[in-house]
mmCIF file with all atom_site columns, C-alpha atoms in Angstrom:
data_model
loop_
_atom_site.group_PDB
_atom_site.id
_atom_site.type_symbol
_atom_site.label_atom_id
_atom_site.label_alt_id
_atom_site.label_comp_id
_atom_site.label_asym_id
_atom_site.label_entity_id
_atom_site.label_seq_id
_atom_site.pdbx_PDB_ins_code
_atom_site.Cartn_x
_atom_site.Cartn_y
_atom_site.Cartn_z
_atom_site.occupancy
_atom_site.B_iso_or_equiv
_atom_site.pdbx_formal_charge
_atom_site.auth_seq_id
_atom_site.auth_comp_id
_atom_site.auth_asym_id
_atom_site.auth_atom_id
_atom_site.pdbx_PDB_model_num
ATOM 1   C CA . UNK K 1 1   ? 2.231   21.149  19.208  1.00 0.00 ? 23  UNK K CA 1
ATOM 2   C CA . UNK K 1 2   ? 1.830   23.282  15.809  1.00 0.00 ? 24  UNK K CA 1
ATOM 3   C CA . UNK K 1 3   ? 0.408   21.883  12.837  1.00 0.00 ? 25  UNK K CA 1
ATOM 4   C CA . UNK K 1 4   ? 3.094   20.983  10.223  1.00 0.00 ? 26  UNK K CA 1
ATOM 5   C CA . UNK K 1 5   ? 2.583   21.648  6.585   1.00 0.00 ? 27  UNK K CA 1
ATOM 6   C CA . UNK K 1 6   ? 3.360   18.961  4.150   1.00 0.00 ? 28  UNK K CA 1
ATOM 7   C CA . UNK K 1 7   ? 4.410   19.746  0.492   1.00 0.00 ? 29  UNK K CA 1
ATOM 8   C CA . UNK K 1 8   ? 4.210   16.418  -1.708  1.00 0.00 ? 30  UNK K CA 1
ATOM 9   C CA . UNK K 1 9   ? 4.953   15.947  -5.210  1.00 0.00 ? 31  UNK K CA 1
ATOM 10  C CA . UNK K 1 10  ? 2.509   13.230  -6.647  1.00 0.00 ? 32  UNK K CA 1
ATOM 11  C CA . UNK K 1 11  ? 1.606   11.748  -9.837  1.00 0.00 ? 33  UNK K CA 1
ATOM 12  C CA . UNK K 1 12  ? -0.917  9.525   -11.362 1.00 0.00 ? 34  UNK K CA 1
ATOM 13  C CA . UNK K 1 13  ? -3.262  9.073   -14.310 1.00 0.00 ? 35  UNK K CA 1
ATOM 14  C CA . UNK K 1 14  ? -5.856  10.914  -12.122 1.00 0.00 ? 36  UNK K CA 1
ATOM 15  C CA . UNK K 1 15  ? -6.033  13.078  -9.283  1.00 0.00 ? 37  UNK K CA 1
ATOM 16  C CA . UNK K 1 16  ? -7.473  10.019  -7.001  1.00 0.00 ? 38  UNK K CA 1
ATOM 17  C CA . UNK K 1 17  ? -4.547  8.209   -7.807  1.00 0.00 ? 39  UNK K CA 1
ATOM 18  C CA . UNK K 1 18  ? -1.992  10.903  -7.539  1.00 0.00 ? 40  UNK K CA 1
ATOM 19  C CA . UNK K 1 19  ? -3.505  11.686  -4.030  1.00 0.00 ? 41  UNK K CA 1
ATOM 20  C CA . UNK K 1 20  ? -4.267  8.336   -2.733  1.00 0.00 ? 42  UNK K CA 1
ATOM 21  C CA . UNK K 1 21  ? -1.139  7.745   -0.463  1.00 0.00 ? 43  UNK K CA 1
ATOM 22  C CA . UNK K 1 22  ? -1.537  11.168  1.392   1.00 0.00 ? 44  UNK K CA 1
ATOM 23  C CA . UNK K 1 23  ? -3.070  11.519  4.878   1.00 0.00 ? 45  UNK K CA 1
ATOM 24  C CA . UNK K 1 24  ? -4.614  14.910  3.913   1.00 0.00 ? 46  UNK K CA 1
ATOM 25  C CA . UNK K 1 25  ? -7.284  15.546  0.949   1.00 0.00 ? 47  UNK K CA 1
ATOM 26  C CA . UNK K 1 26  ? -6.041  18.418  -1.360  1.00 0.00 ? 48  UNK K CA 1
ATOM 27  C CA . UNK K 1 27  ? -8.984  18.118  -3.568  1.00 0.00 ? 49  UNK K CA 1
ATOM 28  C CA . UNK K 1 28  ? -11.974 17.983  -1.357  1.00 0.00 ? 50  UNK K CA 1
ATOM 29  C CA . UNK K 1 29  ? -15.291 19.408  -2.766  1.00 0.00 ? 51  UNK K CA 1
ATOM 30  C CA . UNK K 1 30  ? -15.976 21.309  0.755   1.00 0.00 ? 52  UNK K CA 1
ATOM 31  C CA . UNK K 1 31  ? -12.699 23.585  0.076   1.00 0.00 ? 53  UNK K CA 1
ATOM 32  C CA . UNK K 1 32  ? -13.316 26.311  -2.156  1.00 0.00 ? 54  UNK K CA 1
ATOM 33  C CA . UNK K 1 33  ? -10.723 26.709  -4.649  1.00 0.00 ? 55  UNK K CA 1
ATOM 34  C CA . UNK K 1 34  ? -8.867  23.310  -3.517  1.00 0.00 ? 56  UNK K CA 1
ATOM 35  C CA . UNK K 1 35  ? -7.238  23.558  -6.939  1.00 0.00 ? 57  UNK K CA 1
ATOM 36  C CA . UNK K 1 36  ? -5.121  26.250  -6.570  1.00 0.00 ? 58  UNK K CA 1
ATOM 37  C CA . UNK K 1 37  ? -3.195  25.849  -10.157 1.00 0.00 ? 59  UNK K CA 1
ATOM 38  C CA . UNK K 1 38  ? -5.149  29.301  -11.489 1.00 0.00 ? 60  UNK K CA 1
ATOM 39  C CA . UNK K 1 39  ? -3.941  31.586  -8.659  1.00 0.00 ? 61  UNK K CA 1
ATOM 40  C CA . UNK K 1 40  ? -0.224  30.010  -9.021  1.00 0.00 ? 62  UNK K CA 1
ATOM 41  C CA . UNK K 1 41  ? -0.398  30.927  -12.464 1.00 0.00 ? 63  UNK K CA 1
ATOM 42  C CA . UNK K 1 42  ? -1.663  34.323  -11.546 1.00 0.00 ? 64  UNK K CA 1
ATOM 43  C CA . UNK K 1 43  ? 1.124   34.860  -8.725  1.00 0.00 ? 65  UNK K CA 1
ATOM 44  C CA . UNK K 1 44  ? 3.791   34.232  -11.645 1.00 0.00 ? 66  UNK K CA 1
ATOM 45  C CA . UNK K 1 45  ? 4.373   30.500  -11.163 1.00 0.00 ? 67  UNK K CA 1
ATOM 46  C CA . UNK K 1 46  ? 6.846   30.584  -8.067  1.00 0.00 ? 68  UNK K CA 1
ATOM 47  C CA . UNK K 1 47  ? 9.137   27.604  -8.238  1.00 0.00 ? 69  UNK K CA 1
ATOM 48  C CA . UNK K 1 48  ? 8.578   24.670  -6.193  1.00 0.00 ? 70  UNK K CA 1
ATOM 49  C CA . UNK K 1 49  ? 11.162  24.916  -3.328  1.00 0.00 ? 71  UNK K CA 1
ATOM 50  C CA . UNK K 1 50  ? 11.461  28.353  -3.300  1.00 0.00 ? 72  UNK K CA 1
ATOM 51  C CA . UNK K 1 51  ? 10.665  31.007  -0.399  1.00 0.00 ? 73  UNK K CA 1
ATOM 52  C CA . UNK K 1 52  ? 8.399   32.573  -2.692  1.00 0.00 ? 74  UNK K CA 1
ATOM 53  C CA . UNK K 1 53  ? 6.412   29.402  -3.427  1.00 0.00 ? 75  UNK K CA 1
ATOM 54  C CA . UNK K 1 54  ? 6.370   28.570  0.446   1.00 0.00 ? 76  UNK K CA 1
ATOM 55  C CA . UNK K 1 55  ? 4.683   31.987  0.928   1.00 0.00 ? 77  UNK K CA 1
ATOM 56  C CA . UNK K 1 56  ? 2.261   31.372  -1.807  1.00 0.00 ? 78  UNK K CA 1
ATOM 57  C CA . UNK K 1 57  ? 0.907   28.014  -0.545  1.00 0.00 ? 79  UNK K CA 1
ATOM 58  C CA . UNK K 1 58  ? 0.868   28.975  3.011   1.00 0.00 ? 80  UNK K CA 1
ATOM 59  C CA . UNK K 1 59  ? -1.027  31.735  2.136   1.00 0.00 ? 81  UNK K CA 1
ATOM 60  C CA . UNK K 1 60  ? -3.292  29.895  0.285   1.00 0.00 ? 82  UNK K CA 1
ATOM 61  C CA . UNK K 1 61  ? -3.573  27.008  2.639   1.00 0.00 ? 83  UNK K CA 1
ATOM 62  C CA . UNK K 1 62  ? -4.606  29.228  5.628   1.00 0.00 ? 84  UNK K CA 1
ATOM 63  C CA . UNK K 1 63  ? -6.805  31.022  3.016   1.00 0.00 ? 85  UNK K CA 1
ATOM 64  C CA . UNK K 1 64  ? -8.600  28.220  1.732   1.00 0.00 ? 86  UNK K CA 1
ATOM 65  C CA . UNK K 1 65  ? -8.891  25.461  4.576   1.00 0.00 ? 87  UNK K CA 1
ATOM 66  C CA . UNK K 1 66  ? -7.975  27.842  7.916   1.00 0.00 ? 88  UNK K CA 1
ATOM 67  C CA . UNK K 1 67  ? -5.157  25.186  8.324   1.00 0.00 ? 89  UNK K CA 1
ATOM 68  C CA . UNK K 1 68  ? -7.570  22.441  9.245   1.00 0.00 ? 90  UNK K CA 1
ATOM 69  C CA . UNK K 1 69  ? -5.832  19.010  9.702   1.00 0.00 ? 91  UNK K CA 1
ATOM 70  C CA . UNK K 1 70  ? -6.937  16.510  7.047   1.00 0.00 ? 92  UNK K CA 1
ATOM 71  C CA . UNK K 1 71  ? -7.591  19.248  4.153   1.00 0.00 ? 93  UNK K CA 1
ATOM 72  C CA . UNK K 1 72  ? -5.093  20.791  1.813   1.00 0.00 ? 94  UNK K CA 1
ATOM 73  C CA . UNK K 1 73  ? -4.926  22.301  -1.780  1.00 0.00 ? 95  UNK K CA 1
ATOM 74  C CA . UNK K 1 74  ? -2.969  21.104  -5.096  1.00 0.00 ? 96  UNK K CA 1
ATOM 75  C CA . UNK K 1 75  ? -1.159  22.679  -7.613  1.00 0.00 ? 97  UNK K CA 1
ATOM 76  C CA . UNK K 1 76  ? -1.210  20.828  -11.100 1.00 0.00 ? 98  UNK K CA 1
ATOM 77  C CA . UNK K 1 77  ? 2.543   21.099  -12.736 1.00 0.00 ? 99  UNK K CA 1
ATOM 78  C CA . UNK K 1 78  ? 1.279   18.881  -15.434 1.00 0.00 ? 100 UNK K CA 1
ATOM 79  C CA . UNK K 1 79  ? -2.296  17.665  -15.948 1.00 0.00 ? 101 UNK K CA 1
ATOM 80  C CA . UNK K 1 80  ? -2.953  14.055  -16.422 1.00 0.00 ? 102 UNK K CA 1
ATOM 81  C CA . UNK K 1 81  ? -5.121  12.630  -18.994 1.00 0.00 ? 103 UNK K CA 1
ATOM 82  C CA . UNK K 1 82  ? -6.781  9.315   -17.883 1.00 0.00 ? 104 UNK K CA 1
ATOM 83  C CA . UNK K 1 83  ? -6.434  5.973   -19.058 1.00 0.00 ? 105 UNK K CA 1
ATOM 84  C CA . UNK K 1 84  ? -9.600  4.953   -20.943 1.00 0.00 ? 106 UNK K CA 1
ATOM 85  C CA . UNK K 1 85  ? -8.353  1.254   -22.062 1.00 0.00 ? 107 UNK K CA 1
ATOM 86  C CA . UNK K 1 86  ? -11.150 -1.176  -21.224 1.00 0.00 ? 108 UNK K CA 1
ATOM 87  C CA . UNK K 1 87  ? -8.227  -3.704  -20.862 1.00 0.00 ? 109 UNK K CA 1
ATOM 88  C CA . UNK K 1 88  ? -5.206  -1.516  -19.811 1.00 0.00 ? 110 UNK K CA 1
ATOM 89  C CA . UNK K 1 89  ? -2.770  -4.575  -19.283 1.00 0.00 ? 111 UNK K CA 1
ATOM 90  C CA . UNK K 1 90  ? -0.146  -6.916  -21.285 1.00 0.00 ? 112 UNK K CA 1
ATOM 91  C CA . UNK K 1 91  ? -0.137  -10.592 -20.109 1.00 0.00 ? 113 UNK K CA 1
ATOM 92  C CA . UNK K 1 92  ? 3.705   -12.015 -20.767 1.00 0.00 ? 114 UNK K CA 1
ATOM 93  C CA . UNK K 1 93  ? 3.656   -15.730 -20.402 1.00 0.00 ? 115 UNK K CA 1
ATOM 94  C CA . UNK K 1 94  ? 6.852   -17.125 -18.981 1.00 0.00 ? 116 UNK K CA 1
ATOM 95  C CA . UNK K 1 95  ? 7.607   -20.499 -20.414 1.00 0.00 ? 117 UNK K CA 1
ATOM 96  C CA . UNK K 1 96  ? 9.800   -22.956 -19.456 1.00 0.00 ? 118 UNK K CA 1
ATOM 97  C CA . UNK K 1 97  ? 11.709  -25.885 -20.875 1.00 0.00 ? 119 UNK K CA 1
ATOM 98  C CA . UNK K 1 98  ? 11.430  -29.173 -19.437 1.00 0.00 ? 120 UNK K CA 1
ATOM 99  C CA . UNK K 1 99  ? 9.510   -30.939 -16.851 1.00 0.00 ? 121 UNK K CA 1
ATOM 100 C CA . UNK K 1 100 ? 8.747   -28.789 -13.629 1.00 0.00 ? 122 UNK K CA 1
ATOM 101 C CA . UNK K 1 101 ? 10.130  -30.400 -10.506 1.00 0.00 ? 123 UNK K CA 1
ATOM 102 C CA . UNK K 1 102 ? 8.193   -29.520 -7.178  1.00 0.00 ? 124 UNK K CA 1
ATOM 103 C CA . UNK K 1 103 ? 9.436   -28.513 -3.550  1.00 0.00 ? 125 UNK K CA 1
ATOM 104 C CA . UNK K 1 104 ? 7.656   -28.576 -0.572  1.00 0.00 ? 126 UNK K CA 1
ATOM 105 C CA . UNK K 1 105 ? 8.102   -25.017 1.427   1.00 0.00 ? 127 UNK K CA 1
ATOM 106 C CA . UNK K 1 106 ? 6.075   -23.355 4.370   1.00 0.00 ? 128 UNK K CA 1
ATOM 107 C CA . UNK K 1 107 ? 5.001   -19.733 4.310   1.00 0.00 ? 129 UNK K CA 1
ATOM 108 C CA . UNK K 1 108 ? 4.830   -17.801 7.171   1.00 0.00 ? 130 UNK K CA 1
ATOM 109 C CA . UNK K 1 109 ? 1.749   -15.684 6.675   1.00 0.00 ? 131 UNK K CA 1
ATOM 110 C CA . UNK K 1 110 ? 0.559   -12.857 9.007   1.00 0.00 ? 132 UNK K CA 1
ATOM 111 C CA . UNK K 1 111 ? -3.234  -13.201 9.821   1.00 0.00 ? 133 UNK K CA 1
ATOM 112 C CA . UNK K 1 112 ? -6.349  -12.192 11.909  1.00 0.00 ? 134 UNK K CA 1
ATOM 113 C CA . UNK K 1 113 ? -6.964  -15.329 13.257  1.00 0.00 ? 135 UNK K CA 1
ATOM 114 C CA . UNK K 1 114 ? -10.594 -16.091 15.306  1.00 0.00 ? 136 UNK K CA 1
ATOM 115 C CA . UNK K 1 115 ? -9.748  -18.523 18.015  1.00 0.00 ? 137 UNK K CA 1
ATOM 116 C CA . UNK K 1 116 ? -13.269 -19.785 19.040  1.00 0.00 ? 138 UNK K CA 1
ATOM 117 C CA . UNK K 1 117 ? -12.097 -22.679 21.078  1.00 0.00 ? 139 UNK K CA 1
ATOM 118 C CA . UNK K 1 118 ? -8.798  -23.908 22.766  1.00 0.00 ? 140 UNK K CA 1
ATOM 119 C CA . UNK K 1 119 ? -8.527  -27.065 24.881  1.00 0.00 ? 141 UNK K CA 1
ATOM 120 C CA . UNK K 1 120 ? -7.443  -27.016 28.403  1.00 0.00 ? 142 UNK K CA 1
ATOM 121 C CA . UNK K 1 121 ? -3.703  -27.950 28.319  1.00 0.00 ? 143 UNK K CA 1
ATOM 122 C CA . UNK K 1 122 ? -0.386  -27.033 30.258  1.00 0.00 ? 144 UNK K CA 1
ATOM 123 C CA . UNK K 1 123 ? 1.799   -25.691 27.640  1.00 0.00 ? 145 UNK K CA 1
ATOM 124 C CA . UNK K 1 124 ? 5.399   -27.055 27.610  1.00 0.00 ? 146 UNK K CA 1
ATOM 125 C CA . UNK K 1 125 ? 8.529   -24.681 27.864  1.00 0.00 ? 147 UNK K CA 1
ATOM 126 C CA . UNK K 1 126 ? 8.481   -23.907 24.054  1.00 0.00 ? 148 UNK K CA 1
ATOM 127 C CA . UNK K 1 127 ? 4.721   -23.352 24.174  1.00 0.00 ? 149 UNK K CA 1
ATOM 128 C CA . UNK K 1 128 ? 3.815   -26.017 21.607  1.00 0.00 ? 150 UNK K CA 1
ATOM 129 C CA . UNK K 1 129 ? 0.648   -28.125 22.022  1.00 0.00 ? 151 UNK K CA 1
ATOM 130 C CA . UNK K 1 130 ? -0.834  -30.829 19.347  1.00 0.00 ? 152 UNK K CA 1
ATOM 131 C CA . UNK K 1 131 ? -4.794  -30.954 18.849  1.00 0.00 ? 153 UNK K CA 1
ATOM 132 C CA . UNK K 1 132 ? -6.855  -33.213 16.663  1.00 0.00 ? 154 UNK K CA 1
ATOM 133 C CA . UNK K 1 133 ? -10.341 -33.530 16.034  1.00 0.00 ? 155 UNK K CA 1
ATOM 134 C CA . UNK K 1 134 ? -12.942 -30.769 17.292  1.00 0.00 ? 156 UNK K CA 1
ATOM 135 C CA . UNK K 1 135 ? -10.617 -29.849 20.268  1.00 0.00 ? 157 UNK K CA 1
ATOM 136 C CA . UNK K 1 136 ? -9.744  -26.699 18.602  1.00 0.00 ? 158 UNK K CA 1
ATOM 137 C CA . UNK K 1 137 ? -11.620 -23.944 16.447  1.00 0.00 ? 159 UNK K CA 1
ATOM 138 C CA . UNK K 1 138 ? -9.299  -21.336 14.698  1.00 0.00 ? 160 UNK K CA 1
ATOM 139 C CA . UNK K 1 139 ? -10.196 -19.671 11.496  1.00 0.00 ? 161 UNK K CA 1
ATOM 140 C CA . UNK K 1 140 ? -8.227  -17.203 9.399   1.00 0.00 ? 162 UNK K CA 1
ATOM 141 C CA . UNK K 1 141 ? -10.494 -13.850 9.647   1.00 0.00 ? 163 UNK K CA 1
ATOM 142 C CA . UNK K 1 142 ? -8.432  -11.977 7.365   1.00 0.00 ? 164 UNK K CA 1
ATOM 143 C CA . UNK K 1 143 ? -5.285  -13.387 5.481   1.00 0.00 ? 165 UNK K CA 1
ATOM 144 C CA . UNK K 1 144 ? -2.562  -11.311 5.729   1.00 0.00 ? 166 UNK K CA 1
ATOM 145 C CA . UNK K 1 145 ? 1.021   -10.812 3.893   1.00 0.00 ? 167 UNK K CA 1
ATOM 146 C CA . UNK K 1 146 ? 3.591   -13.661 3.575   1.00 0.00 ? 168 UNK K CA 1
ATOM 147 C CA . UNK K 1 147 ? 6.720   -12.301 5.517   1.00 0.00 ? 169 UNK K CA 1
ATOM 148 C CA . UNK K 1 148 ? 8.792   -15.469 5.542   1.00 0.00 ? 170 UNK K CA 1
ATOM 149 C CA . UNK K 1 149 ? 9.494   -18.648 3.671   1.00 0.00 ? 171 UNK K CA 1
ATOM 150 C CA . UNK K 1 150 ? 11.008  -21.634 5.369   1.00 0.00 ? 172 UNK K CA 1
ATOM 151 C CA . UNK K 1 151 ? 12.372  -25.131 3.964   1.00 0.00 ? 173 UNK K CA 1
ATOM 152 C CA . UNK K 1 152 ? 10.900  -27.138 6.688   1.00 0.00 ? 174 UNK K CA 1
ATOM 153 C CA . UNK K 1 153 ? 7.953   -27.208 9.047   1.00 0.00 ? 175 UNK K CA 1
ATOM 154 C CA . UNK K 1 154 ? 10.239  -26.912 12.316  1.00 0.00 ? 176 UNK K CA 1
ATOM 155 C CA . UNK K 1 155 ? 12.220  -23.727 10.810  1.00 0.00 ? 177 UNK K CA 1
ATOM 156 C CA . UNK K 1 156 ? 8.700   -22.178 10.021  1.00 0.00 ? 178 UNK K CA 1
ATOM 157 C CA . UNK K 1 157 ? 7.888   -22.863 13.748  1.00 0.00 ? 179 UNK K CA 1
ATOM 158 C CA . UNK K 1 158 ? 10.591  -21.349 14.787  1.00 0.00 ? 180 UNK K CA 1
ATOM 159 C CA . UNK K 1 159 ? 10.213  -18.345 12.832  1.00 0.00 ? 181 UNK K CA 1
ATOM 160 C CA . UNK K 1 160 ? 6.692   -17.611 14.136  1.00 0.00 ? 182 UNK K CA 1
ATOM 161 C CA . UNK K 1 161 ? 7.614   -18.088 17.837  1.00 0.00 ? 183 UNK K CA 1
ATOM 162 C CA . UNK K 1 162 ? 10.304  -15.454 17.170  1.00 0.00 ? 184 UNK K CA 1
ATOM 163 C CA . UNK K 1 163 ? 8.028   -13.025 14.947  1.00 0.00 ? 185 UNK K CA 1
ATOM 164 C CA . UNK K 1 164 ? 4.899   -13.479 17.567  1.00 0.00 ? 186 UNK K CA 1
ATOM 165 C CA . UNK K 1 165 ? 7.214   -12.815 20.475  1.00 0.00 ? 187 UNK K CA 1
ATOM 166 C CA . UNK K 1 166 ? 8.616   -9.742  18.668  1.00 0.00 ? 188 UNK K CA 1
ATOM 167 C CA . UNK K 1 167 ? 5.340   -8.196  17.281  1.00 0.00 ? 189 UNK K CA 1
ATOM 168 C CA . UNK K 1 168 ? 2.890   -9.909  19.396  1.00 0.00 ? 190 UNK K CA 1
ATOM 169 C CA . UNK K 1 169 ? 0.634   -10.738 15.929  1.00 0.00 ? 191 UNK K CA 1
ATOM 170 C CA . UNK K 1 170 ? -0.646  -13.934 14.866  1.00 0.00 ? 192 UNK K CA 1
ATOM 171 C CA . UNK K 1 171 ? 0.275   -15.908 12.108  1.00 0.00 ? 193 UNK K CA 1
ATOM 172 C CA . UNK K 1 172 ? -0.413  -19.118 9.833   1.00 0.00 ? 194 UNK K CA 1
ATOM 173 C CA . UNK K 1 173 ? 2.123   -21.702 8.477   1.00 0.00 ? 195 UNK K CA 1
ATOM 174 C CA . UNK K 1 174 ? 0.832   -22.630 4.878   1.00 0.00 ? 196 UNK K CA 1
ATOM 175 C CA . UNK K 1 175 ? 2.465   -25.820 3.230   1.00 0.00 ? 197 UNK K CA 1
ATOM 176 C CA . UNK K 1 176 ? 2.951   -24.980 -0.660  1.00 0.00 ? 198 UNK K CA 1
ATOM 177 C CA . UNK K 1 177 ? 4.353   -26.804 -3.594  1.00 0.00 ? 199 UNK K CA 1
ATOM 178 C CA . UNK K 1 178 ? 6.679   -24.795 -5.446  1.00 0.00 ? 200 UNK K CA 1
ATOM 179 C CA . UNK K 1 179 ? 8.894   -25.038 -8.681  1.00 0.00 ? 201 UNK K CA 1
ATOM 180 C CA . UNK K 1 180 ? 12.284  -25.565 -8.522  1.00 0.00 ? 202 UNK K CA 1
ATOM 181 C CA . UNK K 1 181 ? 12.608  -23.618 -11.918 1.00 0.00 ? 203 UNK K CA 1
ATOM 182 C CA . UNK K 1 182 ? 10.961  -20.584 -13.402 1.00 0.00 ? 204 UNK K CA 1
ATOM 183 C CA . UNK K 1 183 ? 8.475   -19.990 -10.225 1.00 0.00 ? 205 UNK K CA 1
ATOM 184 C CA . UNK K 1 184 ? 6.981   -17.009 -12.174 1.00 0.00 ? 206 UNK K CA 1
ATOM 185 C CA . UNK K 1 185 ? 4.526   -18.417 -14.582 1.00 0.00 ? 207 UNK K CA 1
ATOM 186 C CA . UNK K 1 186 ? 3.392   -15.247 -16.238 1.00 0.00 ? 208 UNK K CA 1
ATOM 187 C CA . UNK K 1 187 ? 3.380   -11.356 -15.847 1.00 0.00 ? 209 UNK K CA 1
ATOM 188 C CA . UNK K 1 188 ? 0.672   -8.820  -16.060 1.00 0.00 ? 210 UNK K CA 1
ATOM 189 C CA . UNK K 1 189 ? 1.971   -5.568  -16.677 1.00 0.00 ? 211 UNK K CA 1
ATOM 190 C CA . UNK K 1 190 ? -0.074  -2.260  -16.742 1.00 0.00 ? 212 UNK K CA 1
ATOM 191 C CA . UNK K 1 191 ? -0.153  -0.641  -20.210 1.00 0.00 ? 213 UNK K CA 1
ATOM 192 C CA . UNK K 1 192 ? -2.255  2.482   -20.388 1.00 0.00 ? 214 UNK K CA 1
ATOM 193 C CA . UNK K 1 193 ? -3.595  3.903   -23.805 1.00 0.00 ? 215 UNK K CA 1
ATOM 194 C CA . UNK K 1 194 ? -1.377  5.830   -26.030 1.00 0.00 ? 216 UNK K CA 1
ATOM 195 C CA . UNK K 1 195 ? -3.201  8.932   -25.087 1.00 0.00 ? 217 UNK K CA 1
ATOM 196 C CA . UNK K 1 196 ? -2.851  8.538   -21.546 1.00 0.00 ? 218 UNK K CA 1
ATOM 197 C CA . UNK K 1 197 ? -0.432  10.550  -19.829 1.00 0.00 ? 219 UNK K CA 1
ATOM 198 C CA . UNK K 1 198 ? 0.627   10.804  -16.291 1.00 0.00 ? 220 UNK K CA 1
ATOM 199 C CA . UNK K 1 199 ? -0.107  14.092  -14.406 1.00 0.00 ? 221 UNK K CA 1
ATOM 200 C CA . UNK K 1 200 ? 2.274   15.638  -11.765 1.00 0.00 ? 222 UNK K CA 1
ATOM 201 C CA . UNK K 1 201 ? 1.145   17.862  -8.767  1.00 0.00 ? 223 UNK K CA 1
ATOM 202 C CA . UNK K 1 202 ? 2.134   19.813  -6.062  1.00 0.00 ? 224 UNK K CA 1
ATOM 203 C CA . UNK K 1 203 ? -0.280  18.800  -3.024  1.00 0.00 ? 225 UNK K CA 1
ATOM 204 C CA . UNK K 1 204 ? -0.129  20.917  0.296   1.00 0.00 ? 226 UNK K CA 1
ATOM 205 C CA . UNK K 1 205 ? -1.811  20.285  3.380   1.00 0.00 ? 227 UNK K CA 1
ATOM 206 C CA . UNK K 1 206 ? -1.658  19.260  7.318   1.00 0.00 ? 228 UNK K CA 1
ATOM 207 C CA . UNK K 1 207 ? -2.074  15.658  8.026   1.00 0.00 ? 229 UNK K CA 1
ATOM 208 C CA . UNK K 1 208 ? -5.424  14.367  9.352   1.00 0.00 ? 230 UNK K CA 1
ATOM 209 C CA . UNK K 1 209 ? -4.901  13.805  13.183  1.00 0.00 ? 231 UNK K CA 1
ATOM 210 C CA . UNK K 1 210 ? -4.873  10.494  14.516  1.00 0.00 ? 232 UNK K CA 1
#
């Protein structure tokens, strides 16, 4: 199957930030001239999306990367000015009136589990078993994302059975107290320096092979 050329508009306060989600590197130091902005200017700055632009980037990619998967080139439409603030954030406290009341909820979290030991048992038709003491050793090797919230443990158990049957993944159920009003206590907002400017780039390349 022929390699498919990807053309993606990216933005960020640095090139690394702009290109972080790409499946190819349009700014690799081993690719001479990966920054094709000067060549684009010399070519008369063909407009992205036009056939002239497609011919230009296709030629540049072939010349500079030999169309090798995982590599690419880029064009700076608007150069970034990095954010140099040491504390680039604004904290906004979300104050509440009165006293918080707390409810117990159950979070379903997709975890990587390390199962060191399980006792011999015959599961019932629903696959459940009760264990106490040292008869089972299960650790969370890597916490994952919370994928569901349930009002009861029974509902959470039903949810994880459904999820595991569908995804073949492991889950943990966490009992957590949450407030009934204003559950968000504060916000942290990214606030760059006034001199910082987000850059805009066109990245062109071929995705790395899996």
